[in-house]
PDB file of C-alpha atoms in Angstrom:
ATOM      1  CA  MET H 658      90.012 347.683  -4.697  1.00  0.00           C
ATOM      2  CA  PRO H 659      86.763 348.077  -6.707  1.00  0.00           C
ATOM      3  CA  LEU H 660      85.915 345.215  -9.010  1.00  0.00           C
ATOM      4  CA  ARG H 661      86.902 345.885 -12.608  1.00  0.00           C
ATOM      5  CA  LYS H 662      83.663 345.856 -14.620  1.00  0.00           C
ATOM      6  CA  THR H 663      84.779 343.570 -17.424  1.00  0.00           C
ATOM      7  CA  ALA H 664      83.707 339.991 -18.142  1.00  0.00           C
ATOM      8  CA  LEU H 665      85.210 337.604 -20.689  1.00  0.00           C
ATOM      9  CA  ALA H 666      83.574 334.399 -21.944  1.00  0.00           C
ATOM     10  CA  ILE H 667      86.093 331.858 -23.274  1.00  0.00           C
ATOM     11  CA  PHE H 668      84.454 328.832 -24.875  1.00  0.00           C
ATOM     12  CA  ALA H 669      85.327 326.296 -27.533  1.00  0.00           C
ATOM     13  CA  HIS H 670      83.024 326.669 -30.538  1.00  0.00           C
ATOM     14  CA  PRO H 671      80.815 329.264 -32.199  1.00  0.00           C
ATOM     15  CA  ASP H 672      77.396 328.942 -30.469  1.00  0.00           C
ATOM     16  CA  ASP H 673      78.719 327.455 -27.172  1.00  0.00           C
ATOM     17  CA  ILE H 674      78.441 330.836 -25.451  1.00  0.00           C
ATOM     18  CA  GLU H 675      74.851 331.289 -26.590  1.00  0.00           C
ATOM     19  CA  TYR H 676      73.738 327.970 -25.102  1.00  0.00           C
ATOM     20  CA  VAL H 677      75.195 328.268 -21.596  1.00  0.00           C
ATOM     21  CA  ALA H 678      76.643 331.735 -20.898  1.00  0.00           C
ATOM     22  CA  ALA H 679      75.055 334.492 -22.974  1.00  0.00           C
ATOM     23  CA  GLY H 680      72.304 335.194 -20.443  1.00  0.00           C
ATOM     24  CA  THR H 681      74.779 335.788 -17.645  1.00  0.00           C
ATOM     25  CA  LEU H 682      76.873 338.025 -19.887  1.00  0.00           C
ATOM     26  CA  LEU H 683      73.797 340.050 -20.822  1.00  0.00           C
ATOM     27  CA  LEU H 684      72.768 340.490 -17.193  1.00  0.00           C
ATOM     28  CA  LEU H 685      76.275 341.557 -16.182  1.00  0.00           C
ATOM     29  CA  LYS H 686      76.049 344.207 -18.899  1.00  0.00           C
ATOM     30  CA  GLU H 687      72.483 345.323 -18.177  1.00  0.00           C
ATOM     31  CA  LYS H 688      72.348 345.055 -14.385  1.00  0.00           C
ATOM     32  CA  ALA H 689      75.959 345.722 -13.374  1.00  0.00           C
ATOM     33  CA  GLY H 690      77.302 347.924 -16.164  1.00  0.00           C
ATOM     34  CA  PHE H 691      79.968 345.471 -17.329  1.00  0.00           C
ATOM     35  CA  ASP H 692      81.809 345.537 -20.633  1.00  0.00           C
ATOM     36  CA  ILE H 693      81.401 342.023 -22.009  1.00  0.00           C
ATOM     37  CA  HIS H 694      83.740 340.091 -24.286  1.00  0.00           C
ATOM     38  CA  TYR H 695      83.082 337.034 -26.450  1.00  0.00           C
ATOM     39  CA  MET H 696      85.728 334.504 -27.552  1.00  0.00           C
ATOM     40  CA  ASN H 697      85.402 331.115 -29.208  1.00  0.00           C
ATOM     41  CA  LEU H 698      88.762 329.348 -29.407  1.00  0.00           C
ATOM     42  CA  SER H 699      87.784 327.304 -32.471  1.00  0.00           C
ATOM     43  CA  THR H 700      86.775 328.319 -35.978  1.00  0.00           C
ATOM     44  CA  GLY H 701      84.126 325.596 -35.969  1.00  0.00           C
ATOM     45  CA  HIS H 702      85.420 324.420 -39.362  1.00  0.00           C
ATOM     46  CA  ALA H 703      84.182 320.830 -38.911  1.00  0.00           C
ATOM     47  CA  GLY H 704      80.583 321.812 -38.235  1.00  0.00           C
ATOM     48  CA  SER H 705      79.045 321.116 -41.618  1.00  0.00           C
ATOM     49  CA  THR H 706      78.237 318.285 -43.988  1.00  0.00           C
ATOM     50  CA  VAL H 707      77.375 320.575 -46.916  1.00  0.00           C
ATOM     51  CA  MET H 708      80.231 323.133 -46.887  1.00  0.00           C
ATOM     52  CA  ASP H 709      83.947 322.469 -47.158  1.00  0.00           C
ATOM     53  CA  ALA H 710      86.274 323.435 -44.312  1.00  0.00           C
ATOM     54  CA  GLU H 711      87.202 326.875 -45.607  1.00  0.00           C
ATOM     55  CA  GLN H 712      83.633 327.865 -46.429  1.00  0.00           C
ATOM     56  CA  THR H 713      82.550 326.631 -43.001  1.00  0.00           C
ATOM     57  CA  ARG H 714      85.260 328.732 -41.301  1.00  0.00           C
ATOM     58  CA  ARG H 715      84.113 331.857 -43.150  1.00  0.00           C
ATOM     59  CA  THR H 716      80.442 331.202 -42.500  1.00  0.00           C
ATOM     60  CA  ARG H 717      80.837 330.477 -38.816  1.00  0.00           C
ATOM     61  CA  LEU H 718      83.122 333.469 -38.278  1.00  0.00           C
ATOM     62  CA  LYS H 719      80.485 335.732 -39.818  1.00  0.00           C
ATOM     63  CA  GLU H 720      77.768 334.133 -37.674  1.00  0.00           C
ATOM     64  CA  ALA H 721      79.809 334.458 -34.476  1.00  0.00           C
ATOM     65  CA  LYS H 722      80.567 338.128 -35.128  1.00  0.00           C
ATOM     66  CA  HIS H 723      76.860 338.724 -35.703  1.00  0.00           C
ATOM     67  CA  ALA H 724      76.006 336.907 -32.458  1.00  0.00           C
ATOM     68  CA  ALA H 725      78.485 339.010 -30.481  1.00  0.00           C
ATOM     69  CA  ALA H 726      76.950 342.149 -31.972  1.00  0.00           C
ATOM     70  CA  VAL H 727      73.458 340.997 -30.942  1.00  0.00           C
ATOM     71  CA  LEU H 728      74.757 340.538 -27.395  1.00  0.00           C
ATOM     72  CA  GLY H 729      76.576 343.884 -27.417  1.00  0.00           C
ATOM     73  CA  ALA H 730      79.870 342.091 -26.750  1.00  0.00           C
ATOM     74  CA  SER H 731      83.370 342.739 -28.040  1.00  0.00           C
ATOM     75  CA  PHE H 732      84.408 339.925 -30.372  1.00  0.00           C
ATOM     76  CA  HIS H 733      87.767 338.140 -30.258  1.00  0.00           C
ATOM     77  CA  PRO H 734      88.685 335.859 -33.184  1.00  0.00           C
ATOM     78  CA  PRO H 735      89.356 332.120 -32.893  1.00  0.00           C
ATOM     79  CA  ILE H 736      92.857 330.678 -32.582  1.00  0.00           C
ATOM     80  CA  ALA H 737      92.428 327.017 -33.631  1.00  0.00           C
ATOM     81  CA  ASP H 738      90.296 324.603 -35.635  1.00  0.00           C
ATOM     82  CA  ASP H 739      87.891 322.001 -34.264  1.00  0.00           C
ATOM     83  CA  PHE H 740      89.647 319.122 -32.481  1.00  0.00           C
ATOM     84  CA  GLU H 741      92.830 321.210 -32.387  1.00  0.00           C
ATOM     85  CA  ILE H 742      92.062 323.025 -29.135  1.00  0.00           C
ATOM     86  CA  LEU H 743      94.904 321.382 -27.260  1.00  0.00           C
ATOM     87  CA  TYR H 744      96.546 322.321 -23.996  1.00  0.00           C
ATOM     88  CA  THR H 745      99.754 323.554 -25.623  1.00  0.00           C
ATOM     89  CA  MET H 746     102.048 326.471 -24.903  1.00  0.00           C
ATOM     90  CA  PRO H 747     101.358 328.303 -28.208  1.00  0.00           C
ATOM     91  CA  LEU H 748      97.601 328.341 -27.544  1.00  0.00           C
ATOM     92  CA  LEU H 749      98.081 329.142 -23.865  1.00  0.00           C
ATOM     93  CA  ARG H 750     100.188 332.166 -24.753  1.00  0.00           C
ATOM     94  CA  LYS H 751      97.442 333.388 -27.110  1.00  0.00           C
ATOM     95  CA  VAL H 752      94.691 332.967 -24.503  1.00  0.00           C
ATOM     96  CA  ALA H 753      96.816 334.685 -21.844  1.00  0.00           C
ATOM     97  CA  GLY H 754      97.447 337.511 -24.315  1.00  0.00           C
ATOM     98  CA  ILE H 755      93.709 338.089 -24.754  1.00  0.00           C
ATOM     99  CA  ILE H 756      93.200 338.043 -20.993  1.00  0.00           C
ATOM    100  CA  ARG H 757      95.892 340.702 -20.510  1.00  0.00           C
ATOM    101  CA  GLN H 758      94.341 342.780 -23.261  1.00  0.00           C
ATOM    102  CA  VAL H 759      90.803 342.573 -21.867  1.00  0.00           C
ATOM    103  CA  LYS H 760      91.709 342.508 -18.142  1.00  0.00           C
ATOM    104  CA  PRO H 761      88.520 340.786 -17.002  1.00  0.00           C
ATOM    105  CA  SER H 762      87.501 340.485 -13.376  1.00  0.00           C
ATOM    106  CA  ILE H 763      85.083 337.682 -14.302  1.00  0.00           C
ATOM    107  CA  VAL H 764      85.940 334.832 -16.660  1.00  0.00           C
ATOM    108  CA  LEU H 765      83.203 332.444 -17.785  1.00  0.00           C
ATOM    109  CA  THR H 766      84.179 329.133 -19.357  1.00  0.00           C
ATOM    110  CA  HIS H 767      83.272 325.476 -19.835  1.00  0.00           C
ATOM    111  CA  SER H 768      82.926 322.826 -17.182  1.00  0.00           C
ATOM    112  CA  PRO H 769      86.260 321.135 -16.356  1.00  0.00           C
ATOM    113  CA  SER H 770      84.563 317.828 -17.190  1.00  0.00           C
ATOM    114  CA  ASP H 771      82.351 317.729 -20.272  1.00  0.00           C
ATOM    115  CA  TYR H 772      81.356 315.430 -23.116  1.00  0.00           C
ATOM    116  CA  MET H 773      84.121 316.461 -25.522  1.00  0.00           C
ATOM    117  CA  GLU H 774      87.812 317.305 -25.357  1.00  0.00           C
ATOM    118  CA  ASP H 775      87.500 320.688 -27.104  1.00  0.00           C
ATOM    119  CA  HIS H 776      85.331 321.913 -24.234  1.00  0.00           C
ATOM    120  CA  MET H 777      87.627 320.590 -21.523  1.00  0.00           C
ATOM    121  CA  ASN H 778      90.795 321.875 -23.184  1.00  0.00           C
ATOM    122  CA  ALA H 779      89.212 325.293 -23.712  1.00  0.00           C
ATOM    123  CA  CYS H 780      88.443 325.283 -19.994  1.00  0.00           C
ATOM    124  CA  ARG H 781      92.038 324.384 -19.090  1.00  0.00           C
ATOM    125  CA  LEU H 782      93.411 327.127 -21.333  1.00  0.00           C
ATOM    126  CA  ALA H 783      91.025 329.684 -19.833  1.00  0.00           C
ATOM    127  CA  VAL H 784      91.920 328.687 -16.277  1.00  0.00           C
ATOM    128  CA  THR H 785      95.689 328.762 -16.773  1.00  0.00           C
ATOM    129  CA  GLY H 786      95.501 331.887 -18.906  1.00  0.00           C
ATOM    130  CA  ALA H 787      93.623 333.644 -16.126  1.00  0.00           C
ATOM    131  CA  PHE H 788      96.055 332.313 -13.535  1.00  0.00           C
ATOM    132  CA  THR H 789      98.907 334.105 -15.348  1.00  0.00           C
ATOM    133  CA  HIS H 790      97.120 337.476 -15.331  1.00  0.00           C
ATOM    134  CA  GLY H 791      99.382 338.869 -12.625  1.00  0.00           C
ATOM    135  CA  THR H 792     102.586 337.142 -13.740  1.00  0.00           C
ATOM    136  CA  PRO H 793     104.668 339.609 -15.777  1.00  0.00           C
ATOM    137  CA  ASN H 794     107.406 337.068 -16.522  1.00  0.00           C
ATOM    138  CA  PHE H 795     105.025 334.785 -18.402  1.00  0.00           C
ATOM    139  CA  VAL H 796     105.377 335.567 -22.116  1.00  0.00           C
ATOM    140  CA  THR H 797     102.111 336.001 -23.974  1.00  0.00           C
ATOM    141  CA  ASP H 798     101.294 336.090 -27.681  1.00  0.00           C
ATOM    142  CA  PRO H 799     101.470 338.849 -28.674  1.00  0.00           C
ATOM    143  CA  PRO H 800     104.087 339.791 -26.046  1.00  0.00           C
ATOM    144  CA  SER H 801     102.718 342.055 -23.347  1.00  0.00           C
ATOM    145  CA  ASN H 802     104.087 343.455 -20.125  1.00  0.00           C
ATOM    146  CA  ASP H 803     100.599 344.604 -19.210  1.00  0.00           C
ATOM    147  CA  SER H 804      99.916 342.058 -16.471  1.00  0.00           C
ATOM    148  CA  TYR H 805      97.470 343.128 -13.773  1.00  0.00           C
ATOM    149  CA  GLY H 806      97.072 342.214 -10.135  1.00  0.00           C
ATOM    150  CA  ASP H 807      93.327 342.727  -9.766  1.00  0.00           C
ATOM    151  CA  ASP H 808      91.204 339.857  -8.500  1.00  0.00           C
ATOM    152  CA  VAL H 809      89.862 337.496 -11.157  1.00  0.00           C
ATOM    153  CA  PHE H 810      86.893 335.207 -10.525  1.00  0.00           C
ATOM    154  CA  LEU H 811      86.282 332.128 -12.679  1.00  0.00           C
ATOM    155  CA  TYR H 812      82.937 330.437 -13.171  1.00  0.00           C
ATOM    156  CA  HIS H 813      82.356 327.116 -14.929  1.00  0.00           C
ATOM    157  CA  ALA H 814      79.201 326.516 -16.955  1.00  0.00           C
ATOM    158  CA  MET H 815      77.203 323.336 -16.720  1.00  0.00           C
ATOM    159  CA  PRO H 816      78.335 320.463 -18.966  1.00  0.00           C
ATOM    160  CA  HIS H 817      76.240 319.341 -21.900  1.00  0.00           C
ATOM    161  CA  GLY H 818      73.359 317.244 -20.604  1.00  0.00           C
ATOM    162  CA  LEU H 819      74.085 318.402 -17.038  1.00  0.00           C
ATOM    163  CA  VAL H 820      76.262 315.320 -16.493  1.00  0.00           C
ATOM    164  CA  ASP H 821      79.969 314.519 -16.712  1.00  0.00           C
ATOM    165  CA  PRO H 822      81.351 312.125 -19.376  1.00  0.00           C
ATOM    166  CA  LEU H 823      80.612 309.154 -17.111  1.00  0.00           C
ATOM    167  CA  ARG H 824      76.959 310.250 -16.805  1.00  0.00           C
ATOM    168  CA  ASN H 825      77.279 311.458 -13.228  1.00  0.00           C
ATOM    169  CA  PRO H 826      74.971 314.414 -12.468  1.00  0.00           C
ATOM    170  CA  VAL H 827      76.707 317.747 -11.944  1.00  0.00           C
ATOM    171  CA  THR H 828      75.278 320.069  -9.301  1.00  0.00           C
ATOM    172  CA  PRO H 829      75.839 323.817  -9.654  1.00  0.00           C
ATOM    173  CA  ASP H 830      76.332 326.223  -6.764  1.00  0.00           C
ATOM    174  CA  THR H 831      74.822 329.267  -8.496  1.00  0.00           C
ATOM    175  CA  PHE H 832      71.771 329.767 -10.701  1.00  0.00           C
ATOM    176  CA  VAL H 833      71.287 332.899 -12.803  1.00  0.00           C
ATOM    177  CA  ASP H 834      67.741 333.831 -13.818  1.00  0.00           C
ATOM    178  CA  THR H 835      67.991 334.475 -17.564  1.00  0.00           C
ATOM    179  CA  THR H 836      64.246 334.705 -18.193  1.00  0.00           C
ATOM    180  CA  SER H 837      64.316 338.433 -18.917  1.00  0.00           C
ATOM    181  CA  VAL H 838      67.076 338.079 -21.517  1.00  0.00           C
ATOM    182  CA  HIS H 839      66.130 334.697 -22.964  1.00  0.00           C
ATOM    183  CA  GLY H 840      64.681 336.264 -26.102  1.00  0.00           C
ATOM    184  CA  LEU H 841      67.907 338.121 -26.866  1.00  0.00           C
ATOM    185  CA  LYS H 842      69.943 335.018 -26.067  1.00  0.00           C
ATOM    186  CA  ARG H 843      67.764 333.106 -28.544  1.00  0.00           C
ATOM    187  CA  GLU H 844      68.233 335.833 -31.151  1.00  0.00           C
ATOM    188  CA  ALA H 845      72.003 335.529 -30.785  1.00  0.00           C
ATOM    189  CA  LEU H 846      71.864 331.753 -31.224  1.00  0.00           C
ATOM    190  CA  ALA H 847      69.672 332.159 -34.320  1.00  0.00           C
ATOM    191  CA  THR H 848      72.565 333.905 -36.074  1.00  0.00           C
ATOM    192  CA  HIS H 849      74.322 330.514 -36.190  1.00  0.00           C
ATOM    193  CA  ALA H 850      71.968 329.341 -38.927  1.00  0.00           C
ATOM    194  CA  SER H 851      74.517 326.912 -40.393  1.00  0.00           C
ATOM    195  CA  GLN H 852      74.268 324.809 -37.258  1.00  0.00           C
ATOM    196  CA  LYS H 853      70.659 323.708 -37.697  1.00  0.00           C
ATOM    197  CA  GLU H 854      71.684 321.293 -40.475  1.00  0.00           C
ATOM    198  CA  TRP H 855      74.829 320.155 -38.647  1.00  0.00           C
ATOM    199  CA  LEU H 856      73.192 319.549 -35.269  1.00  0.00           C
ATOM    200  CA  ASP H 857      70.234 317.770 -36.845  1.00  0.00           C
ATOM    201  CA  TYR H 858      72.669 315.489 -38.679  1.00  0.00           C
ATOM    202  CA  SER H 859      75.311 314.923 -35.995  1.00  0.00           C
ATOM    203  CA  GLN H 860      73.344 314.965 -32.738  1.00  0.00           C
ATOM    204  CA  GLY H 861      69.692 314.617 -33.631  1.00  0.00           C
ATOM    205  CA  MET H 862      68.909 317.908 -31.923  1.00  0.00           C
ATOM    206  CA  ASP H 863      65.879 318.574 -34.172  1.00  0.00           C
ATOM    207  CA  SER H 864      65.776 322.338 -33.732  1.00  0.00           C
ATOM    208  CA  TYR H 865      68.718 324.095 -32.179  1.00  0.00           C
ATOM    209  CA  LEU H 866      66.528 326.945 -30.965  1.00  0.00           C
ATOM    210  CA  MET H 867      64.106 324.532 -29.311  1.00  0.00           C
ATOM    211  CA  THR H 868      67.092 322.802 -27.756  1.00  0.00           C
ATOM    212  CA  LEU H 869      68.177 326.116 -26.250  1.00  0.00           C
ATOM    213  CA  ASP H 870      64.700 326.616 -24.786  1.00  0.00           C
ATOM    214  CA  GLU H 871      64.657 323.108 -23.343  1.00  0.00           C
ATOM    215  CA  MET H 872      68.143 323.400 -21.826  1.00  0.00           C
ATOM    216  CA  ALA H 873      67.397 326.774 -20.217  1.00  0.00           C
ATOM    217  CA  ALA H 874      64.041 325.529 -18.913  1.00  0.00           C
ATOM    218  CA  LYS H 875      65.634 322.398 -17.447  1.00  0.00           C
ATOM    219  CA  VAL H 876      68.209 324.463 -15.547  1.00  0.00           C
ATOM    220  CA  GLY H 877      65.445 326.842 -14.473  1.00  0.00           C
ATOM    221  CA  LYS H 878      63.513 323.889 -13.066  1.00  0.00           C
ATOM    222  CA  MET H 879      66.624 322.750 -11.178  1.00  0.00           C
ATOM    223  CA  SER H 880      66.718 326.151  -9.478  1.00  0.00           C
ATOM    224  CA  GLY H 881      63.179 325.719  -8.188  1.00  0.00           C
ATOM    225  CA  GLN H 882      62.542 329.412  -8.861  1.00  0.00           C
ATOM    226  CA  PHE H 883      63.275 330.526 -12.421  1.00  0.00           C
ATOM    227  CA  GLN H 884      61.592 329.834 -15.767  1.00  0.00           C
ATOM    228  CA  TYR H 885      64.889 329.971 -17.666  1.00  0.00           C
ATOM    229  CA  ALA H 886      68.321 329.864 -16.119  1.00  0.00           C
ATOM    230  CA  GLU H 887      72.035 329.289 -16.539  1.00  0.00           C
ATOM    231  CA  ALA H 888      74.031 327.628 -13.789  1.00  0.00           C
ATOM    232  CA  TRP H 889      77.603 327.925 -12.613  1.00  0.00           C
ATOM    233  CA  ARG H 890      80.265 326.458 -10.375  1.00  0.00           C
ATOM    234  CA  ARG H 891      82.883 328.851  -8.991  1.00  0.00           C
ATOM    235  CA  HIS H 892      86.551 327.979  -9.343  1.00  0.00           C
ATOM    236  CA  LEU H 893      88.724 327.887  -6.232  1.00  0.00           C
ATOM    237  CA  HIS H 894      90.124 331.369  -5.621  1.00  0.00           C
ATOM    238  CA  TYR H 895      93.737 330.395  -4.897  1.00  0.00           C
ATOM    239  CA  GLY H 896      96.046 332.212  -7.302  1.00  0.00           C
ATOM    240  CA  PHE H 897      93.199 334.222  -8.826  1.00  0.00           C
ATOM    241  CA  SER H 898      91.858 336.456  -6.057  1.00  0.00           C
ATOM    242  CA  ALA H 899      93.049 337.553  -2.651  1.00  0.00           C
ATOM    243  CA  LYS H 900      89.844 336.528  -0.893  1.00  0.00           C
ATOM    244  CA  ASP H 901      87.322 333.753  -1.242  1.00  0.00           C
ATOM    245  CA  GLU H 902      84.571 335.942  -2.645  1.00  0.00           C
ATOM    246  CA  ASP H 903      81.619 335.279  -4.938  1.00  0.00           C
ATOM    247  CA  PRO H 904      80.750 338.441  -6.882  1.00  0.00           C
ATOM    248  CA  LEU H 905      77.955 337.112  -9.124  1.00  0.00           C
ATOM    249  CA  PRO H 906      75.210 337.163  -6.448  1.00  0.00           C
ATOM    250  CA  VAL H 907      76.273 340.652  -5.373  1.00  0.00           C
ATOM    251  CA  LEU H 908      76.298 341.963  -8.935  1.00  0.00           C
ATOM    252  CA  LEU H 909      73.088 340.304 -10.112  1.00  0.00           C
ATOM    253  CA  GLY H 910      70.980 340.489  -6.937  1.00  0.00           C
ATOM    254  CA  ASP H 911      67.537 338.949  -7.374  1.00  0.00           C
ATOM    255  CA  HIS H 912      68.637 337.427 -10.691  1.00  0.00           C
ATOM    256  CA  CYS H 913      71.023 335.121  -8.838  1.00  0.00           C
ATOM    257  CA  LEU H 914      70.441 332.189  -6.500  1.00  0.00           C
ATOM    258  CA  SER H 915      73.361 330.669  -4.613  1.00  0.00           C
ATOM    259  CA  ILE H 916      73.160 327.173  -3.174  1.00  0.00           C
ATOM    260  CA  SER H 917      75.403 326.341  -0.240  1.00  0.00           C
ATOM    261  CA  PRO H 918      77.170 322.939  -0.241  1.00  0.00           C
ATOM    262  CA  SER H 919      74.917 321.752   2.579  1.00  0.00           C
ATOM    263  CA  GLU H 920      71.722 322.436   0.672  1.00  0.00           C
TER     264      GLU H 920
END
């Protein structure tokens, strides 16, 4: 069965996609003809010291919609607030509902182990939601009988700082050369203007755009080949796809570098 040309990024907060996944989404669209979809599970309401929660929700929703438009991605609204992305049945039903609506063949999400719980819980919801894609008896929100049996392939982004919460280095198995789309990725991140103040205050990140450049360059250096890159680990295929396949290198060709476990 031909691979369905749809990719869905499911991440925790507005701007998470831009940092670690937007380049891969753009290349899937430009090089492989994919429809791309953009979903942050959280409103990002806690991400300000100068706006109240409701103003922050409105501002970050507007910024995220603008970012999705820059990327040429379909936007899906958030379903929780910051620190309330929990592995619960109500949220799982909502995530599974989006997956049945979009019917992606590729799902991009956070690392299973990362520096904060919102990221890890978003990952768990994305994984289980995708696992239910071919299970018609699982009730989604909104209810849908439109399950689908096509193969789904999950890829996990690198954790923040390229280490797990116990500071252990994380090694990817796939690098994607995002050099050609780095400018557009940067433009999408720039729409999240409210985050310069917040990141400077909360994490000492100085300039969030410079941080993006540094992160992408560091992953590019890890690849040994690319100026800027994103990196991925592929989820085990059991329950998601009939065969142990890895479509990203096939779809992206010279823009993709796979590293075997022995290397």
